[in-house]
Amino acid sequence: MGTVSEYFGKLVFDDRVMKANLSAKVYQSLKKTIDDGAKLDISVANAVASAMKDWAIANGATHYTHWFQPLTGITAEKHDSFISPSPDGGVIMEFSGKELIKGEPDASSFPSGGLRATFEARGYTAWDPTSYAFIKGKTLCIPTAFCSYGGEALDKKTPLLRSMEALSKQAIRILRLFGNDSVKCVRTSVGPEQEYFLVDKEMYDRRRDLIFTGRTLFGAKPPKGQEMDDHYFGVIKPRVEAYMQELNDELWKLGILAKTEHNEVAPAQHELAPIYTTTNIATDHNQLTMEIMQKVAAKHGLVCLLHEKPFAGVNGSGKHNNWSLATDSGVNLLSPGETPYENAQFLLFLCAVIKAVDDYQDLLRISVATAGNDHRLGANEAPPAVVSIFLGDELNAVIEAIEKDVPYNAAAKTKMKLGVDVLPKFNRDTTDRNRTSPFAFTGNKFEFRMLGSSNSIACANIMLNSAVAESLKIYADRLEQAEVFETALHEMIRKTIKDHKRIIFNGNGYDDSWIKEATEQRGLLNYRTTPDCMPHLLDKKNVDMLTSQKVFSEAELKSRCEIMLDNYCKTVRIEADTMIDMARTEITPAIEAYATELARAAAAKKALAADIPCTYETSLVQKLSSLTDRITQKISELEQALLDLASAEDIIAEGYAIRDTVLVKMSELRIACDEAEIVTAKKYWPFPTYGDLLFGVK
Ligand code: ADP
Ligand code: MG
């Protein structure tokens, strides 16, 4: 296969390929579209399409697809062949600029939350030239946005691009005030760290809960779990190592900079981190990474579980969204600079983030809300559902000093006057290793840690970009009118710290006392579940901000709220149905078979000698029998809870009913079944246990 540098990006129509295969004129013009968003001329599009097709065919492709991210959270594609009939009865391979730019997938069954009905029955896809096309299998994939004919977004990429645009616009206004006349664009970058589990395929196939829902719905705690911490950063097992190697190769060919891989806290849990890149590309790459992770696993007789909580009582999987913003010349605006001037600018951007996170805690929580992630947040393994910011000791001292107008440390004689002082060098704070903060400053970026492992990172970044754009807009409006810039700047930074310091918390986020303090003293929000938070997407302040930043229309927000709640309800309903099915057709018969064997054994013993007490058999049969009765009872109760959902008047009410009844009954049914697992002979238990699954991959 050659060295990594030879095959890295080999399946990507990237800048190198464009330069080599496009005329100078076409290349320049495409670059202008990519870098500055200039409108693309159809003649340029034709030339690009033709070069793309030739390159794709030379690399084994026969089809092309507009690759997009509908609201289901996964990616979608509809393959079209390059083949066109030629007059002589043969075929020619064709691909026009029109086909490159715009597609019309017959995608009317993707969720649209009623949007498409309002406009047009079908949506269309539009090329995102800022994200490179790539080859997957035999198909040229063209990253696209997916919209209705009325221009309403039906996907996650469109609002993401809009939010990046909004942030860029406001950040440029601020940079101009600091005298930067050359900046053309500010881009956000993301490096998502992806956690996952690997289990043996043969065992997976015997668990219908994993097959249908991606998580185990039953399973008693194994004798050994993660309490020894011996898996974390431990030696990687040979089968897993082979998997990781092939995964890296596949990702590298696609130009994805997968960099670190290590074991995570739980047994069978691992992590992959790419090198960060521009947010929309990082989003495409993360979607692709999740897909390739699963494909490669299948080749190794493994299954990659991306569910947030595949195993109860064992750490779940998340995704850390490392986020920063930088100018087109590569200056990271979250990097405390070398000069006083850069420091003041840094502090302003820092404050913009602090204000954004406090003002829009709810939107950040909403952006990560799914049925799966509800199991993780606040379960002492992931950040709580309360959003707060960790700044680290050094930066916190600076912030406190500014607020109180005192020297930031005893050695410093003078007080901070922005634009005059040099800030201390911030070392990445090592106390942050505890990972309990939902939103942590880590040296030159923020790490948003509430995302679930299967979430698209688009949602979190849409909200984050929009909220920060809003803070920057408020700052720019004020500063552009200021008589003395430095005074106004200093005042505004101080005011932000005063007004929003409640969101800053540097302690242990897993502590119960923190949740009490956060909610009772600081008035921070604590939306524990998806039905708790999702309706707040439509709160006036959120709609006002997102529409004024032109990230969403009100109709788009309504549709998204409905789709997310619908998704939550469907997910839990499928889980409940799967539980009922497994409990009834696998678990109860297994317990029954074991009880019968015990009863037979006791009868046989009694036949030998009537005075053998058979206490063991008798008491166990009694226990098993009462357990099957309880399980049967719990199945009926769960069935009733599901039937009762029919009377919910809307999707919000259904969400609440699921949270308050269905999930409660599911948990009761599970407890009864897990109790039975512990007392049933292993050979009778109908599917692999937690111990088998978690320690089964050698
Ligand atoms: P960890 O959080 O595990 O200690 P690192 O801090 O090394 O790991 O990096 C985690 C992720 O953050 C990586 O994907 C890395 O590329 C990304 N990252 C580093 N710098 C930035 C930045 N300026 N903006 C966005 N992401 C970044
Ligand atoms: Mg991290």
XYZ file of C-alpha atoms in Angstrom, residues 218-474:
257
model
C -30.990 -6.318 30.193
C -27.848 -7.492 31.916
C -26.743 -8.002 35.497
C -23.542 -6.358 36.638
C -20.553 -8.630 35.968
C -18.273 -9.640 38.880
C -15.627 -7.399 37.349
C -16.504 -4.097 35.733
C -14.393 -1.008 35.392
C -13.572 -0.630 39.084
C -9.911 -1.576 38.689
C -9.307 1.120 36.041
C -6.943 -1.346 34.401
C -8.348 -0.827 30.927
C -7.804 2.934 30.744
C -4.783 3.595 28.538
C -3.931 -0.099 29.035
C -2.334 -2.394 26.492
C -4.465 -2.694 23.371
C -5.479 -6.274 22.571
C -4.248 -7.738 19.256
C -7.686 -7.974 17.645
C -8.479 -4.401 18.605
C -5.071 -3.265 17.434
C -5.631 -4.822 14.017
C -8.982 -3.061 13.873
C -7.519 0.307 14.791
C -4.788 -0.051 12.207
C -7.173 -0.765 9.379
C -9.500 1.978 10.582
C -6.654 4.479 10.493
C -5.696 3.400 6.972
C -9.248 3.773 5.711
C -9.650 7.174 7.356
C -6.288 8.394 6.109
C -7.215 7.470 2.549
C -10.228 9.723 3.006
C -8.032 12.546 4.211
C -9.275 12.246 7.797
C -6.484 12.983 10.240
C -7.205 10.269 12.789
C -4.407 10.700 15.249
C -4.693 9.152 18.648
C -6.304 5.959 19.682
C -6.384 4.515 23.125
C -8.446 2.462 25.496
C -11.033 4.275 27.560
C -12.254 3.852 31.121
C -14.677 0.975 30.579
C -13.607 -2.460 29.398
C -14.072 -2.813 25.608
C -14.259 0.986 25.292
C -11.894 2.979 23.087
C -11.388 6.471 21.739
C -10.353 7.979 18.453
C -9.374 11.628 17.978
C -8.704 13.382 14.702
C -6.661 16.547 14.262
C -9.012 19.491 14.253
C -10.242 21.183 11.103
C -12.884 23.685 9.915
C -16.222 22.871 11.530
C -18.254 21.820 8.501
C -15.438 19.581 7.306
C -14.963 18.197 10.804
C -18.687 17.418 10.840
C -18.559 15.609 7.506
C -15.458 13.765 8.661
C -17.019 12.719 11.941
C -20.093 11.330 10.163
C -17.807 9.458 7.804
C -15.630 8.268 10.680
C -18.639 6.767 12.489
C -19.645 4.973 9.310
C -16.170 3.622 8.563
C -15.729 2.542 12.207
C -18.720 0.257 11.822
C -17.703 -1.036 8.404
C -14.171 -1.908 9.423
C -15.433 -3.595 12.600
C -17.557 -5.967 10.528
C -14.428 -7.074 8.642
C -12.798 -8.022 11.928
C -15.726 -10.007 13.293
C -16.519 -7.118 15.605
C -19.343 -4.659 16.067
C -18.646 -1.031 16.888
C -21.252 0.324 19.320
C -21.743 4.077 19.052
C -24.672 4.207 21.475
C -24.217 6.598 24.409
C -24.979 3.942 26.969
C -24.597 0.410 25.639
C -24.180 -1.072 29.137
C -25.898 0.034 32.343
C -23.511 0.501 35.253
C -20.526 0.898 32.923
C -19.280 4.242 31.605
C -21.086 5.381 28.495
C -19.599 6.977 25.403
C -19.408 10.646 24.586
C -17.830 12.939 22.126
C -15.686 15.893 23.160
C -16.176 18.818 20.842
C -12.915 20.803 20.942
C -13.784 24.194 19.530
C -11.876 27.345 18.680
C -12.085 30.213 16.237
C -9.350 31.536 13.993
C -8.864 34.188 11.323
C -8.210 33.281 7.690
C -4.536 33.942 8.352
C -4.576 31.320 11.081
C -4.618 33.415 14.266
C -6.459 31.500 16.984
C -8.675 34.051 18.720
C -8.881 31.904 21.851
C -5.137 31.852 22.261
C -3.919 34.297 24.884
C -1.447 36.301 22.837
C 2.034 37.620 23.400
C 1.220 41.314 23.505
C -1.122 43.364 25.720
C -3.077 44.228 22.649
C -3.655 40.580 21.761
C -4.518 39.901 25.404
C -7.349 42.401 25.397
C -8.708 40.890 22.222
C -8.432 37.407 23.716
C -10.288 38.486 26.850
C -13.081 39.929 24.773
C -13.546 36.710 22.811
C -13.327 34.745 26.045
C -16.068 36.927 27.515
C -18.168 36.468 24.405
C -18.063 32.715 24.992
C -18.822 33.059 28.721
C -21.822 35.257 27.966
C -22.992 32.963 25.175
C -22.838 29.836 27.320
C -24.703 31.513 30.170
C -27.371 33.157 28.006
C -27.964 30.012 25.964
C -27.356 27.163 28.430
C -30.666 25.742 27.291
C -29.693 25.672 23.619
C -26.439 23.887 24.400
C -28.304 21.308 26.459
C -30.892 20.923 23.697
C -28.172 20.456 21.092
C -27.050 17.211 22.736
C -30.470 15.908 23.787
C -31.348 12.402 22.670
C -32.899 9.397 24.378
C -29.464 7.770 24.433
C -27.589 10.721 25.888
C -30.179 11.129 28.668
C -28.683 7.993 30.230
C -25.253 9.574 30.489
C -25.595 13.204 31.466
C -25.577 13.589 35.201
C -24.922 9.914 35.834
C -21.511 10.579 37.437
C -19.607 9.449 34.404
C -20.284 12.346 32.075
C -20.849 16.022 32.778
C -24.087 16.849 34.587
C -27.059 18.174 32.648
C -26.277 21.570 34.210
C -24.114 23.629 31.864
C -21.135 25.452 33.385
C -17.702 26.663 32.302
C -14.330 25.601 33.663
C -11.581 28.181 33.240
C -8.750 26.728 35.302
C -7.060 28.406 38.239
C -4.844 30.856 36.391
C -7.414 32.266 34.032
C -9.953 32.310 36.818
C -7.616 34.454 38.915
C -7.342 36.923 36.024
C -11.084 37.068 35.591
C -11.667 37.601 39.304
C -9.069 40.340 39.412
C -10.718 42.172 36.547
C -14.092 41.893 38.191
C -12.847 43.203 41.532
C -10.431 45.671 39.948
C -7.453 44.380 41.952
C -4.039 42.944 40.953
C -4.464 39.414 39.647
C -1.740 38.030 41.847
C 0.188 39.171 44.878
C 3.398 39.645 42.905
C 1.795 41.879 40.318
C 1.826 45.395 41.681
C -0.460 46.965 39.128
C -4.072 46.261 38.383
C -5.169 44.934 35.045
C -5.887 47.710 32.641
C -6.828 46.175 29.389
C -4.724 47.083 26.459
C -1.852 47.902 28.789
C -0.863 44.807 30.695
C 0.640 41.568 29.559
C -1.302 38.556 30.746
C 0.505 35.723 32.460
C 1.223 32.647 30.365
C -1.606 30.198 30.831
C -0.565 26.653 31.224
C -3.175 24.163 30.360
C -4.547 23.473 33.764
C -3.833 19.945 34.885
C -6.702 19.855 37.355
C -8.927 19.700 34.316
C -7.991 16.052 33.908
C -10.981 15.151 36.071
C -13.242 15.782 33.072
C -16.259 16.732 35.120
C -16.903 20.082 33.436
C -19.342 20.281 30.555
C -17.493 23.187 28.946
C -13.814 23.613 29.719
C -11.170 26.065 28.577
C -8.133 23.985 27.663
C -5.366 26.435 26.814
C -6.443 27.756 23.430
C -9.814 26.127 22.827
C -12.990 25.157 24.614
C -13.972 21.567 25.035
C -17.730 20.968 25.038
C -18.122 17.572 26.617
C -21.841 16.933 26.740
C -22.193 15.443 23.283
C -23.224 11.828 23.030
C -21.076 9.442 21.033
C -23.668 8.988 18.298
C -24.657 12.677 18.020
C -23.849 14.561 14.873
C -21.558 17.347 16.009
C -23.464 19.724 13.743
C -26.175 20.477 16.321
C -23.806 21.466 19.122
C -21.746 23.654 16.838
C -24.781 25.350 15.309
C -25.877 26.476 18.775
C -22.411 27.353 19.971
C -21.544 29.401 16.885
C -24.885 31.210 16.937
C -24.747 32.050 20.633
C -21.201 33.382 20.383
C -22.156 35.359 17.262
C -24.918 36.950 19.321
C -22.522 37.998 22.137
C -20.112 39.433 19.581
C -22.914 41.313 17.878
C -23.939 42.937 21.155
